[in-house]
CSV table of C-alpha atoms in Angstrom, one decimal:
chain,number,residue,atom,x,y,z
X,1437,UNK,CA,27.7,14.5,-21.3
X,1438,UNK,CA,24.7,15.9,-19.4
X,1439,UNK,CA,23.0,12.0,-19.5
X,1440,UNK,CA,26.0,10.3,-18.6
X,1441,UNK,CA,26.1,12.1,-15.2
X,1442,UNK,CA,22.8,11.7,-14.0
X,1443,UNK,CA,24.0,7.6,-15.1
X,1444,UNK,CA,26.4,8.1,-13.2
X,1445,UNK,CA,24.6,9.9,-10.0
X,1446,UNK,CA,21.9,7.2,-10.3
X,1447,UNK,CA,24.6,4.2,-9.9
X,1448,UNK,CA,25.8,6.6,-6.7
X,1449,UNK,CA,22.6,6.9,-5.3
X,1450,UNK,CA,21.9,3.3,-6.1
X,1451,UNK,CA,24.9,1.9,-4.4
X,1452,UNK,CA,24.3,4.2,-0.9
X,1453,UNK,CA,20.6,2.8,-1.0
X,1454,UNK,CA,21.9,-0.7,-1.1
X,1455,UNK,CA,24.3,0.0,1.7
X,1456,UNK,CA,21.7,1.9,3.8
X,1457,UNK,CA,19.8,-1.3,3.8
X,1458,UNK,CA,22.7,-3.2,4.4
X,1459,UNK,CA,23.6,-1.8,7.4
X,1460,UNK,CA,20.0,-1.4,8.6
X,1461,UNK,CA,19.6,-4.9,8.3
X,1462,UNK,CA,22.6,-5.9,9.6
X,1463,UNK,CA,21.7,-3.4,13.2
X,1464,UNK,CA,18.5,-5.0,13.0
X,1465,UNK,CA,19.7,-8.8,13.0
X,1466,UNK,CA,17.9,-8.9,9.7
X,1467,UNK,CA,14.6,-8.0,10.5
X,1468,UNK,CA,14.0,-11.1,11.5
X,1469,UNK,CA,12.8,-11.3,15.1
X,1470,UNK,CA,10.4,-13.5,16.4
X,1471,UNK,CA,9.1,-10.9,18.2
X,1472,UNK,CA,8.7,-7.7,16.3
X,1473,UNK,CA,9.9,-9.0,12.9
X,1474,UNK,CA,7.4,-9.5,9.4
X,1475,UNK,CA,5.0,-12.1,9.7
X,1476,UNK,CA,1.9,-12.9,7.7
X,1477,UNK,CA,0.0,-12.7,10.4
X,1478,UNK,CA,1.3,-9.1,11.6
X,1479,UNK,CA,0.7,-8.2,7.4
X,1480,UNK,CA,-3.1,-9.3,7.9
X,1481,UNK,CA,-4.0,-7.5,10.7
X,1482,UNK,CA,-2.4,-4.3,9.7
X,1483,UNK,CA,-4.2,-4.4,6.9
X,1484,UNK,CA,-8.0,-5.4,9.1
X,1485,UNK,CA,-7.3,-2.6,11.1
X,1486,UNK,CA,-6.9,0.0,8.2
X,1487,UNK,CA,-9.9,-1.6,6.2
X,1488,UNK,CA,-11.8,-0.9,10.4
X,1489,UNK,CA,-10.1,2.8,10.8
X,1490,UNK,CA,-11.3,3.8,6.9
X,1491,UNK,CA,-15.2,2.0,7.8
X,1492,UNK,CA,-15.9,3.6,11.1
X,1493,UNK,CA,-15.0,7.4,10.1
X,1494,UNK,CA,-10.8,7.6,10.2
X,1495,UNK,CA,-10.3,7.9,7.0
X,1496,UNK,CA,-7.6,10.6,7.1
X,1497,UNK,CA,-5.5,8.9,9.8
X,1498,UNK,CA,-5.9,5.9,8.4
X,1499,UNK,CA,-4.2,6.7,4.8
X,1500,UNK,CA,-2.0,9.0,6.5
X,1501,UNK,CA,-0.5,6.2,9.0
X,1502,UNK,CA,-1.1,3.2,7.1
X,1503,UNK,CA,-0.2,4.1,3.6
X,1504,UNK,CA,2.4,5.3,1.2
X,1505,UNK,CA,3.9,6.1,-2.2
X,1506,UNK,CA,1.3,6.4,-4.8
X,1507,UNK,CA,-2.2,4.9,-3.2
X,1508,UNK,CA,-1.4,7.4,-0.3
X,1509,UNK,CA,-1.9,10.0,-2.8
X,1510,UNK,CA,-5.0,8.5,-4.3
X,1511,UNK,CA,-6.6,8.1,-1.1
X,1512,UNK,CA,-6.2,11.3,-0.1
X,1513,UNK,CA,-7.5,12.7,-3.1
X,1514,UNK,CA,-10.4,10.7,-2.8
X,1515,UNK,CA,-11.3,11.7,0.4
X,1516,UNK,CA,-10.9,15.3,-0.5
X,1517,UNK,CA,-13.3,14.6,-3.0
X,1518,UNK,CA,-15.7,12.8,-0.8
X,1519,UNK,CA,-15.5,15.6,1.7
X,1520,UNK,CA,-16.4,18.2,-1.1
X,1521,UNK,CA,-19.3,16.4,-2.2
X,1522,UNK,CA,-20.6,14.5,1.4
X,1523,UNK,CA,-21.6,17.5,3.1
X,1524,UNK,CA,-21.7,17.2,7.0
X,1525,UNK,CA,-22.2,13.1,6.9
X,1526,UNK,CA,-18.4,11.8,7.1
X,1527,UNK,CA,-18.4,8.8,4.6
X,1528,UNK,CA,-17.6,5.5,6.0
X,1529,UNK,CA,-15.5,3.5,3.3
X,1530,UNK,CA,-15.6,-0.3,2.2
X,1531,UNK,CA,-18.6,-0.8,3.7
X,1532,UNK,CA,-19.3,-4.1,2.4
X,1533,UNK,CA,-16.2,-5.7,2.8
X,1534,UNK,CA,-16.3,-9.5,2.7
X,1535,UNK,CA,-12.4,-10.2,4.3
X,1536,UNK,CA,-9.5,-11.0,3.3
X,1537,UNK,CA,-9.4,-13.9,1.3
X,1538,UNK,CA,-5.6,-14.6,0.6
X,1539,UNK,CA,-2.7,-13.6,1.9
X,1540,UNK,CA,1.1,-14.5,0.8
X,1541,UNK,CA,4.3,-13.2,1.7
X,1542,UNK,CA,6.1,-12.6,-1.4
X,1543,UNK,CA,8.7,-15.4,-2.5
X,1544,UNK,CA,12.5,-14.8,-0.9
X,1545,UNK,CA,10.5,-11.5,-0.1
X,1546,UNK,CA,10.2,-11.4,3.9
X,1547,UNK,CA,9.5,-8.4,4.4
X,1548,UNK,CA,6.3,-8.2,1.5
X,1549,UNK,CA,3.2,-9.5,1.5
X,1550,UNK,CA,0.2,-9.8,-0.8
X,1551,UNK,CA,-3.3,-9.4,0.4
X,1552,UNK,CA,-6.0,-10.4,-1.8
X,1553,UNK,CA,-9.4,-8.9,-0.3
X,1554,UNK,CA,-13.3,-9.3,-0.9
X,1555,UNK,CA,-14.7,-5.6,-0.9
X,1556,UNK,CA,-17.8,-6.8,-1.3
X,1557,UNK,CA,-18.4,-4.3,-4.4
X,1558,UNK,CA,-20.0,-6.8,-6.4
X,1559,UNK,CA,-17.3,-9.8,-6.2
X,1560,UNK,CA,-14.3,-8.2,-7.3
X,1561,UNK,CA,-11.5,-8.6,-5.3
X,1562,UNK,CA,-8.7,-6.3,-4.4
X,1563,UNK,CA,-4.6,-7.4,-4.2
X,1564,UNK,CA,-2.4,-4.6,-1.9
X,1565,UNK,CA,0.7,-5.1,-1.3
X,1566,UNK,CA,2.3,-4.5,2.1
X,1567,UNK,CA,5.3,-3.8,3.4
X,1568,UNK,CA,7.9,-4.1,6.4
X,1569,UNK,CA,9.6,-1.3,6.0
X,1570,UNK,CA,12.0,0.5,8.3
X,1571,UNK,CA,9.4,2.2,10.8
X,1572,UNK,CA,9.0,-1.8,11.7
X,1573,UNK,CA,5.2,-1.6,10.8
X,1574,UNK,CA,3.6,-3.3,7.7
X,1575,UNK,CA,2.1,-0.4,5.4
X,1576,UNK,CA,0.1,-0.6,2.1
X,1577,UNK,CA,2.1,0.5,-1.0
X,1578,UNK,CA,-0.3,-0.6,-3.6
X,1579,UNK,CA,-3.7,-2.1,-4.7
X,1580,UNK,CA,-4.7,-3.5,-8.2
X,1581,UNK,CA,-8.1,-4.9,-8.8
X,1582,UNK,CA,-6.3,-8.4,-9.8
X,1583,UNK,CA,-5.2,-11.2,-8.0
X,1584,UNK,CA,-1.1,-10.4,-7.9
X,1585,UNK,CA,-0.7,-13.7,-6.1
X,1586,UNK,CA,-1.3,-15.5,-9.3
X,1587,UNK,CA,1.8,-13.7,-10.6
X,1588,UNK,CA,4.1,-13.5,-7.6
X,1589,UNK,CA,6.8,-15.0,-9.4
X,1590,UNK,CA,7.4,-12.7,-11.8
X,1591,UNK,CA,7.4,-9.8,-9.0
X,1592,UNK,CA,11.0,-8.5,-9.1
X,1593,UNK,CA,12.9,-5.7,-8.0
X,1594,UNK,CA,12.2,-3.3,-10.4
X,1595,UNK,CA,8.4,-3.3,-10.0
X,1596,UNK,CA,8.7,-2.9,-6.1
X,1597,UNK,CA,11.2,0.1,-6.5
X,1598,UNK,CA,8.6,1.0,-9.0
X,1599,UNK,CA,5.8,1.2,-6.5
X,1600,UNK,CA,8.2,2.9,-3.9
X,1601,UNK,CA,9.8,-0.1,-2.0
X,1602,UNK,CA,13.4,-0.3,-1.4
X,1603,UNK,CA,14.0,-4.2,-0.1
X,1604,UNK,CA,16.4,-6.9,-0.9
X,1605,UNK,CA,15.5,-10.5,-1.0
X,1606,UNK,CA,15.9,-12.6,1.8
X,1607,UNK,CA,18.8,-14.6,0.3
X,1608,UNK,CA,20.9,-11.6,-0.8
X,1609,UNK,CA,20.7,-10.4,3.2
X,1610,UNK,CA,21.8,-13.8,4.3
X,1611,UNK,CA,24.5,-13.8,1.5
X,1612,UNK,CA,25.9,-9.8,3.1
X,1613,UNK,CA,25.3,-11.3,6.6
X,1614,UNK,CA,27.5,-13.7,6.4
């Protein structure tokens, strides 16, 4: 009995979160301005200027402003740690980073893009994943030392809501907008 009403409170919960985005979407004329809307370009440079803020000593800021769900967490932690350990020197982070070396917006996916970055930490590359979300600012949800753009395909739903995104695809906002 107990299991069948959190099923049921999930489905509840479910169904407001798909409304919430409905009508946010439809307020926003689908977040898809030419102006302030997701672009690739806009993804790219949110995430240069984190990888610039975390190098040159804003570290804290940075995560805080620039990141959530679980990598928030991490990087936190890891600074905690680094400031436990550094002493009075503040660390600067990726120090070696090479650039970004590919970036994708994820298929009928707007308002998510893949970044696949050069660290410079001895040729392995880094994929994040940003997104648009409803502060209208791209932010960095996740990072796996693979390139995810080789398996963008196969990035549904589930594994976003997963990571702590809440999105629809592009055609099911086209298909409540009209």
């Amino acid at each position: 009995m107990e299991t069948k009403g959190k099923g049921v409170l999930l489905c509840v919960l479910s169904g407001m979160l798909l409304f919430a985005g409905v009508v946010m979407l439809s307020s926003c004329g689908g977040g898809k301005s030419s102006q302030s809307g997701p672009t690739l370009e806009g993804a790219k440079q949110a995430f240069e200027t984190y990888i610039q803020e975390m190098q040159h000593g804003n570290a804290r800021e940075a995560v805080r402003t620039r990141c959530r769900g679980a990598i928030k967490e991490n990087m936190q932690n890891t600074i905690a740690m680094m400031d436990l350990m550094g002493g009075d020197e503040a660390p600067g982070y990726f120090k070696n980073y090479k650039g970004v070396v590919k970036a994708e917006l994820l298929p009928d996916y707007s308002d998510i893009a893949l970044i696949v970055a050069d660290l410079g930490d001895g040729g392995e590359l880094m994929s994040y994943v940003l997104h648009f979300d409803v502060s209208e600012e791209w932010k960095i949800y996740y990072a796996e030392s693979k390139d995810l753009t080789l398996i963008k395909g196969f990035i549904n739903d589930e594994m976003l809501q997963s990571i702590g995104i809440f999105t629809i695809t592009d055609s099911e906002a086209e298909d409540y907008l009209n």
